[in-house]
CSV table of C-alpha atoms in Angstrom, one decimal:
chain,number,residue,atom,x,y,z
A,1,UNK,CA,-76.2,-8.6,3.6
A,2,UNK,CA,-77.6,-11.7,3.1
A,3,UNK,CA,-75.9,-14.9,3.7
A,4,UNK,CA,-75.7,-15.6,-0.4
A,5,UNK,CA,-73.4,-12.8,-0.6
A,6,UNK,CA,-70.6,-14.0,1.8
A,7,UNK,CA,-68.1,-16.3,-0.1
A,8,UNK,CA,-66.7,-19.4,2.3
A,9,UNK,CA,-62.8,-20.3,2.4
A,10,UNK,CA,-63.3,-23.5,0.2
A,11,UNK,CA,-65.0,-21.1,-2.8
A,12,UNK,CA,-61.4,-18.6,-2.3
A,13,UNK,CA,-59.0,-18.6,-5.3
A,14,UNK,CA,-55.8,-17.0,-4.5
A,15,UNK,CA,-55.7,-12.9,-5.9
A,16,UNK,CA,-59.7,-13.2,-5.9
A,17,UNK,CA,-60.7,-9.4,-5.2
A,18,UNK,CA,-63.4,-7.8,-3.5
A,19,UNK,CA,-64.3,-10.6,-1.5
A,20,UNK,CA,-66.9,-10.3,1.7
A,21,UNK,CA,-66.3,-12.9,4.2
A,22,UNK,CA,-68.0,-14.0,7.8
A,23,UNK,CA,-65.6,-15.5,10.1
A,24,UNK,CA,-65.2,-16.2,13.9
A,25,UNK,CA,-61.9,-15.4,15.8
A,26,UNK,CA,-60.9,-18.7,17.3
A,27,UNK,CA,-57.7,-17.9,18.0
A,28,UNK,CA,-56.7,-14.0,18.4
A,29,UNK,CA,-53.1,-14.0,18.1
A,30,UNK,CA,-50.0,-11.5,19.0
A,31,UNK,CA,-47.5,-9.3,17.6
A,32,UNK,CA,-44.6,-11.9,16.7
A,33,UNK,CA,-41.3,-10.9,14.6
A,34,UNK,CA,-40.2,-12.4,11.8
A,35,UNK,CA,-36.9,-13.6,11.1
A,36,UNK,CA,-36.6,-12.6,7.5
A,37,UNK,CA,-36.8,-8.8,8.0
A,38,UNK,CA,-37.6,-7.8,12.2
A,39,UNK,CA,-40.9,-6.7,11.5
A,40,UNK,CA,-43.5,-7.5,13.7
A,41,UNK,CA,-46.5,-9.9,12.1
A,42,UNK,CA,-49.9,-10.8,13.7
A,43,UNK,CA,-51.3,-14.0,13.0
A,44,UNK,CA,-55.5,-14.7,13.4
A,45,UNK,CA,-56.8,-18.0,13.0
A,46,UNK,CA,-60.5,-17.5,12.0
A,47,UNK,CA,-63.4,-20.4,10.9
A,48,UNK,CA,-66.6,-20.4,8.6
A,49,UNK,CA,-69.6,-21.7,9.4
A,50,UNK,CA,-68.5,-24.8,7.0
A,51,UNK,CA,-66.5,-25.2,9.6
A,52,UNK,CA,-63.1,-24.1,7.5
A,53,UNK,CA,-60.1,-22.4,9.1
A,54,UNK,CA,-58.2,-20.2,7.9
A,55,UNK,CA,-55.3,-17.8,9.1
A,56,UNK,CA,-55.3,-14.0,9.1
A,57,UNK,CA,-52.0,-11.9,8.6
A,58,UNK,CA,-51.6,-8.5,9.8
A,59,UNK,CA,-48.2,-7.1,8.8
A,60,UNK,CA,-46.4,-3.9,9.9
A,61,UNK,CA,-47.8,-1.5,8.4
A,62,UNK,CA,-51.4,-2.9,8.9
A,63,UNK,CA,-50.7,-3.3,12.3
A,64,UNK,CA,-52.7,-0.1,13.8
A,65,UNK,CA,-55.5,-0.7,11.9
A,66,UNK,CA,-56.7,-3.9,13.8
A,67,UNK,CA,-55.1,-3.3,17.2
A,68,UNK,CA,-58.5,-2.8,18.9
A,69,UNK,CA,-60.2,-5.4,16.9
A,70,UNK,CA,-60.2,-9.2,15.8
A,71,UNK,CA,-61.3,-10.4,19.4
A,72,UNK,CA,-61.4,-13.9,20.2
A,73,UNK,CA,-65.1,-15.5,19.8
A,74,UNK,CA,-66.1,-13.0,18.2
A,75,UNK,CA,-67.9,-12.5,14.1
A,76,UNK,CA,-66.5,-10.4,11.6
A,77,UNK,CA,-67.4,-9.5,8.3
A,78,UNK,CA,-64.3,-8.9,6.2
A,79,UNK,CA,-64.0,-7.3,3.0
A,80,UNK,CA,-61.4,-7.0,0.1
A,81,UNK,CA,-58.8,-8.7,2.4
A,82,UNK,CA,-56.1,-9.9,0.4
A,83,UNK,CA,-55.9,-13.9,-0.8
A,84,UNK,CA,-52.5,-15.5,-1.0
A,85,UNK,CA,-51.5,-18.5,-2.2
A,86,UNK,CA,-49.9,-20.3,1.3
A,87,UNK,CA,-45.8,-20.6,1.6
A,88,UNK,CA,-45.2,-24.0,1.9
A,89,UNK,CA,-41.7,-23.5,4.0
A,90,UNK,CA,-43.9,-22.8,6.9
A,91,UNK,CA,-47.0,-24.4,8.6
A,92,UNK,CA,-49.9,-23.3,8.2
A,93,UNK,CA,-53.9,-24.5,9.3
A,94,UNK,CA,-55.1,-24.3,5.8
A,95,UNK,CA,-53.3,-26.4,2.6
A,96,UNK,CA,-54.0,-23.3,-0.3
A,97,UNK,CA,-54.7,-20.1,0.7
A,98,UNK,CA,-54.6,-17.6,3.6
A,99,UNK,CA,-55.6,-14.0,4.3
A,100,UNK,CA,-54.0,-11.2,4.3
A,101,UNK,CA,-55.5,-7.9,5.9
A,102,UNK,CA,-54.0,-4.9,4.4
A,103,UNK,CA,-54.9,-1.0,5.2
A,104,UNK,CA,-58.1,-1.2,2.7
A,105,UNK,CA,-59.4,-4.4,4.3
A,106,UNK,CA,-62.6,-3.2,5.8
A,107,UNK,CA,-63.5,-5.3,9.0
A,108,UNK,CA,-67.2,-4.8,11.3
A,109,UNK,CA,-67.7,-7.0,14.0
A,110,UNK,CA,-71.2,-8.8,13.5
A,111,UNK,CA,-73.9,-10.8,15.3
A,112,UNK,CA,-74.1,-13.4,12.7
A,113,UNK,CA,-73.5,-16.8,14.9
A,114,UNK,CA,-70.8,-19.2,13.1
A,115,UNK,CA,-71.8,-22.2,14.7
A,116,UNK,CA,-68.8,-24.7,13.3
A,117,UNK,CA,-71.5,-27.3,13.7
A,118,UNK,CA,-69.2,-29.1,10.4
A,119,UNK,CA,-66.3,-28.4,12.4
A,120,UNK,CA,-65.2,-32.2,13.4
A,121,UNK,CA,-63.5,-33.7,16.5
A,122,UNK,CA,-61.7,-36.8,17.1
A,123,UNK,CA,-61.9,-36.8,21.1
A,124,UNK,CA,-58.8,-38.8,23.1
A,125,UNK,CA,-60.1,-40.5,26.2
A,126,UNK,CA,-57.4,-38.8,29.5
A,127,UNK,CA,-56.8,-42.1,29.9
A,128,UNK,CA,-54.8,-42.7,26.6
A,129,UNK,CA,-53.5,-40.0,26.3
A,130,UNK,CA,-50.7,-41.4,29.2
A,131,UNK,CA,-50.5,-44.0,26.4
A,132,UNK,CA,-49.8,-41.7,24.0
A,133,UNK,CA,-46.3,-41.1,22.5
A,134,UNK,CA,-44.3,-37.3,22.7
A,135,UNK,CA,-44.5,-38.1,18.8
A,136,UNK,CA,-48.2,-38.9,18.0
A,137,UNK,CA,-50.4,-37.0,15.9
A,138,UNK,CA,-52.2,-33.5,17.6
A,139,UNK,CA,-54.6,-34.6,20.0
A,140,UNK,CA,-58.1,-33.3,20.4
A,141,UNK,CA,-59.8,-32.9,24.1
A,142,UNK,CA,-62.6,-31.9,25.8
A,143,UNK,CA,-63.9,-31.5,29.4
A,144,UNK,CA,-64.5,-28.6,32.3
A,145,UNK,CA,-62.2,-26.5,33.2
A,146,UNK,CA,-61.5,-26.6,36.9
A,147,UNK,CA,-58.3,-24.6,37.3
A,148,UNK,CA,-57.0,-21.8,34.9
A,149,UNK,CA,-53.2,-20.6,36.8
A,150,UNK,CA,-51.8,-17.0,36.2
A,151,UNK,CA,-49.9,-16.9,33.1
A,152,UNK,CA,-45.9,-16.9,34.0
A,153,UNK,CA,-43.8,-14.6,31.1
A,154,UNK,CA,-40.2,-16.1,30.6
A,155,UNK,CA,-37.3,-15.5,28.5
A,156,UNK,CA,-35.8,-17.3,26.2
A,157,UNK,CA,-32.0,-18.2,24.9
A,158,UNK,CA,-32.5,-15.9,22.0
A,159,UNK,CA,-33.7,-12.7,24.4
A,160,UNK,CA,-37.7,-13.4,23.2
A,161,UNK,CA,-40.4,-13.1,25.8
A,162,UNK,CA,-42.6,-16.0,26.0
A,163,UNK,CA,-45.4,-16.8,27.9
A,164,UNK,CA,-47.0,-19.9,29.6
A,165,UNK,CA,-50.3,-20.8,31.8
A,166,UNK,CA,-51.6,-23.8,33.1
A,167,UNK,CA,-55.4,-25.1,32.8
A,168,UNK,CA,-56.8,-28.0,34.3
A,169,UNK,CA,-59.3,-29.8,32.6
A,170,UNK,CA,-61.7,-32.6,33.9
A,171,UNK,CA,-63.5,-35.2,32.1
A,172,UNK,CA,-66.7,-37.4,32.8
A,173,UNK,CA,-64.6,-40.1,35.0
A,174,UNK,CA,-63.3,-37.3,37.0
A,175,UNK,CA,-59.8,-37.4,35.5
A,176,UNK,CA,-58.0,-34.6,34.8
A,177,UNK,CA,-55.2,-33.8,32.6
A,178,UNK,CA,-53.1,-30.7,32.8
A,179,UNK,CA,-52.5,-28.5,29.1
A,180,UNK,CA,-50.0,-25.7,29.2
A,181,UNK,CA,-50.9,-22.9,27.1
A,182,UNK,CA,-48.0,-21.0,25.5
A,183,UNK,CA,-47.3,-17.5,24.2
A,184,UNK,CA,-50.4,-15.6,22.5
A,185,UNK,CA,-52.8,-18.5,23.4
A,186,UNK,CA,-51.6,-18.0,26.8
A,187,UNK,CA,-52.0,-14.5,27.4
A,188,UNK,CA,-55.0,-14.0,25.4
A,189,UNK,CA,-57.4,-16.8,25.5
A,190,UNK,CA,-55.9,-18.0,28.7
A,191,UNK,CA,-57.2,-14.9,30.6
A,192,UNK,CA,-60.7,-15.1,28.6
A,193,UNK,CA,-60.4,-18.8,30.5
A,194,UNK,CA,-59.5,-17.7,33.9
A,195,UNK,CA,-62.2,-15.1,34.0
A,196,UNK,CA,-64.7,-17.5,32.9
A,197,UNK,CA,-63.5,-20.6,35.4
A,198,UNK,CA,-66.1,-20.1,37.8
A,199,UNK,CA,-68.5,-20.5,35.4
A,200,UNK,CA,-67.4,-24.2,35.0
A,201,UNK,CA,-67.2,-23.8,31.5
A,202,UNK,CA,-67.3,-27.0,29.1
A,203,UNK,CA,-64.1,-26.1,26.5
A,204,UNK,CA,-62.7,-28.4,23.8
A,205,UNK,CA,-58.9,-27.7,22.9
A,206,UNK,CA,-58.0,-29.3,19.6
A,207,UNK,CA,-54.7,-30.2,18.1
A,208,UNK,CA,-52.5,-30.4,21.2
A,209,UNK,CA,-49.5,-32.5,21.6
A,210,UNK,CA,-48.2,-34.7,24.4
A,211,UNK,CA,-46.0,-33.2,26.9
A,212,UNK,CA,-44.0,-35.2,29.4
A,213,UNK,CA,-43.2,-33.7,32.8
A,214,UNK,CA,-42.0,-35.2,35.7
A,215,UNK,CA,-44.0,-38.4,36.1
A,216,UNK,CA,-46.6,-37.5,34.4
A,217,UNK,CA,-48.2,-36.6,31.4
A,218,UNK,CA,-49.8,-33.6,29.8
A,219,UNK,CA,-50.8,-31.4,27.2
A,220,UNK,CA,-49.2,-28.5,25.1
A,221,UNK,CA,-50.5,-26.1,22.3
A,222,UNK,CA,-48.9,-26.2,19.2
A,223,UNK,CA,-49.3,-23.0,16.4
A,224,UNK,CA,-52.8,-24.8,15.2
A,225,UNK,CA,-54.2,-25.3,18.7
A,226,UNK,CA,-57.3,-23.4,18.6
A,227,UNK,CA,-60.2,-23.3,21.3
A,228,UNK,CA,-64.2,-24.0,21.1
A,229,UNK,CA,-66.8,-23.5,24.3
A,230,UNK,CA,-69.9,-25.6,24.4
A,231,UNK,CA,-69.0,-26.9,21.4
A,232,UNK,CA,-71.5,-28.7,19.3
A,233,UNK,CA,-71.3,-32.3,19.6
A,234,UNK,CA,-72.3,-35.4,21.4
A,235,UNK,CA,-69.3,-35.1,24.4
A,236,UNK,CA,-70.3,-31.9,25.1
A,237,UNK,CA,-73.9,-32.8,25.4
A,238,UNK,CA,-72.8,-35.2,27.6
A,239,UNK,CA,-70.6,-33.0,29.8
A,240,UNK,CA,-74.2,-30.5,30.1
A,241,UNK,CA,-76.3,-33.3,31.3
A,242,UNK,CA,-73.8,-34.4,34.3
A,243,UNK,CA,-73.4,-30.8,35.3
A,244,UNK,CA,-76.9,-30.2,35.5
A,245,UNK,CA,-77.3,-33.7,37.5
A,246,UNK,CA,-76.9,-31.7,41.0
A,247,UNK,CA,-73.4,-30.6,40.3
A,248,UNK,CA,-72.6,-27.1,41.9
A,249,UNK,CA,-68.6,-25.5,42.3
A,250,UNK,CA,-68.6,-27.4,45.5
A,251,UNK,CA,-69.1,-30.8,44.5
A,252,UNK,CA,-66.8,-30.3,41.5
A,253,UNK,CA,-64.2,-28.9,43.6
A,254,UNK,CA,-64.7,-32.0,45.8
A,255,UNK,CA,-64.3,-34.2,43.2
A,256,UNK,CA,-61.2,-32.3,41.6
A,257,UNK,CA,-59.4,-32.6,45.3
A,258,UNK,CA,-60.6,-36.3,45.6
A,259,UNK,CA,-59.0,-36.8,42.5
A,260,UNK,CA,-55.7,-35.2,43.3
A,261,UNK,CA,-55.3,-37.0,46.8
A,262,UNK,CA,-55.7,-40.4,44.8
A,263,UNK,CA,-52.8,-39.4,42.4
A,264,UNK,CA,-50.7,-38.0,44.8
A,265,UNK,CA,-48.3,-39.9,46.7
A,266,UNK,CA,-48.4,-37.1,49.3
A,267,UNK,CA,-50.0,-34.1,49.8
A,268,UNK,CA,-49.6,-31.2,52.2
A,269,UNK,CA,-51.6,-29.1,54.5
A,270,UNK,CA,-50.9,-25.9,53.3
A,271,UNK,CA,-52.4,-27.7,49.7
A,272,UNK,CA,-55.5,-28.3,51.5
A,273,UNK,CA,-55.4,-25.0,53.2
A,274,UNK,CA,-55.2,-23.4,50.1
A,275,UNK,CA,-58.4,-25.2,48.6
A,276,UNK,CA,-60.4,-24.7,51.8
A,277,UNK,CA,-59.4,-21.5,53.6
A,278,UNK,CA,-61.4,-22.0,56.4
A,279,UNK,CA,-60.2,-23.9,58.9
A,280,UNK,CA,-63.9,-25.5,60.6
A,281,UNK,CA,-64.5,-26.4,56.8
A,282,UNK,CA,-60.8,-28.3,56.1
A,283,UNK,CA,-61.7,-30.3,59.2
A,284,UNK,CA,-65.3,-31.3,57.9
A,285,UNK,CA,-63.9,-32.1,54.6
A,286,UNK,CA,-61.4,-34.4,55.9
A,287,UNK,CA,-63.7,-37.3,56.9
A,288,UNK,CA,-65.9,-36.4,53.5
A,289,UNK,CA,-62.4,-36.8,51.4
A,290,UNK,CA,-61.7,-39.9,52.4
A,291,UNK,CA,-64.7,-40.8,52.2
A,292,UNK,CA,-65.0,-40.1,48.0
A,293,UNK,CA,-61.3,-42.1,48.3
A,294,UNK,CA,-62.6,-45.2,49.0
């Protein structure tokens, strides 16, 4: 098809039928229950190439339909999905409409490259965001990841699983700042994280909110928190050109350390055994360590 003949989210009227659209899974969501009737509901957050999101609801009996599809980073082209006006009682990414994928949605995955080059970013330096209050507005960030945890499943007070995994993220100045991912963004697009981590991957996270802990600060996904590698734009470019300056796992890992023993007010040798696991090596890093402290 060509491109004239998919219709973008700001064109959508709600009950508009037979409607082709191309969209990119940014955020592949889960099976969730909803308190109104017990059924379960799946909820997709896709993006145009204008750079619009939008969300994507699978309901019960759609359910089967989509269970092997609807990946994240991943094109799609949908047709004849259902468009609803929103429900203003509960959030939601887009102010008018959203999707709804019924049994005679038809859904293909696709090559077409959404390139969210429209999408648009307002960056917080690491450095503010310790500034920042538990109330202030969804913060967007950007940097490599270093660290990606296992995610940990919990239960809650009302009997729900949840789910929760850490990422650490580092930025030009070598700061890092910790984000905890939570429930589907956890389990799904945290594991596509933690098998890419070695690849030192450049990720923005975008609307995240402040998270005390401890003595610190950190980062939290909220139901709009959606992911973007090598994202188009001028930090990113940034981040490329310093990783291609000489930069290989080592140093960065070198750097990440460094930067945990000048933020620590201790640190143990079973930490540094667990970063170096040889022995000869721990002892030859020592001297290099405090070396990148002073």
């Amino acid at each position: 098809m060509a491109s004239s003949d998919f219709s973008s989210i700001t064109s959508l009227q709600p009950n508009q039928k037979a409607t082709t659209l191309v969209l990119k899974v940014l955020r592949q969501g889960s099976s969730l229950f909803s308190k109104a009737n017990s059924k379960p509901i799946r909820k997709i957050i896709f993006l145009d190439e204008e750079g619009t999101m939008i969300y994507g609801i699978v309901f019960a009996n759609a359910m089967q339909y989509f269970h092997e599809q609807l990946k994240f980073n991943r094109s799609y082209n949908i047709f004849n999905p259902d468009i609803r006006e929103i429900n203003k009682n509960f959030p939601n990414i887009n102010p008018k409409i959203e999707l709804v994928l019924q049994t005679n949605t038809t859904i293909t995955e696709t090559d077409n490259i959404i390139s969210f080059s429209n999408n648009t970013f307002s960056f917080c330096e690491f450095g503010d965001i310790k500034k920042s209050s538990q109330d202030a507005h969804p913060l967007d960030v950007i940097g490599v990841i270093m660290k990606v945890k296992q995610s940990i499943q919990f239960r809650r007070d009302d009997n729900s699983t949840g789910c929760r995994r850490e990422v650490i993220l580092m930025n030009l100045l070598h700061d890092t700042v910790t984000i905890n991912l939570w429930d589907d963004l956890a389990f799904n697009e945290g594991q596509w994280l933690e098998e890419m981590v070695n690849e030192k991957p450049i990720i923005a996270f975008s609307n995240m909110k402040i998270q005390p802990y401890q003595d610190t600060v950190q980062l939290k996904s909220t139901y709009t928190t959606t992911i973007f590698l090598n994202p188009p734009c001028t930090e990113s470019s940034n981040l490329n050109i310093w990783l291609n300056s000489g930069f290989n796992d080592h140093n960065l890992n070198d750097l990440w350390l460094a930067t945990k023993l000048k933020s620590s007010k201790e640190i143990t040798i079973n930490q540094l055994l667990n970063e170096r696991k040889n022995l000869t090596e721990v002892r030859d890093k020592v001297h290099h360590f405090f070396l990148l402290l002073q």
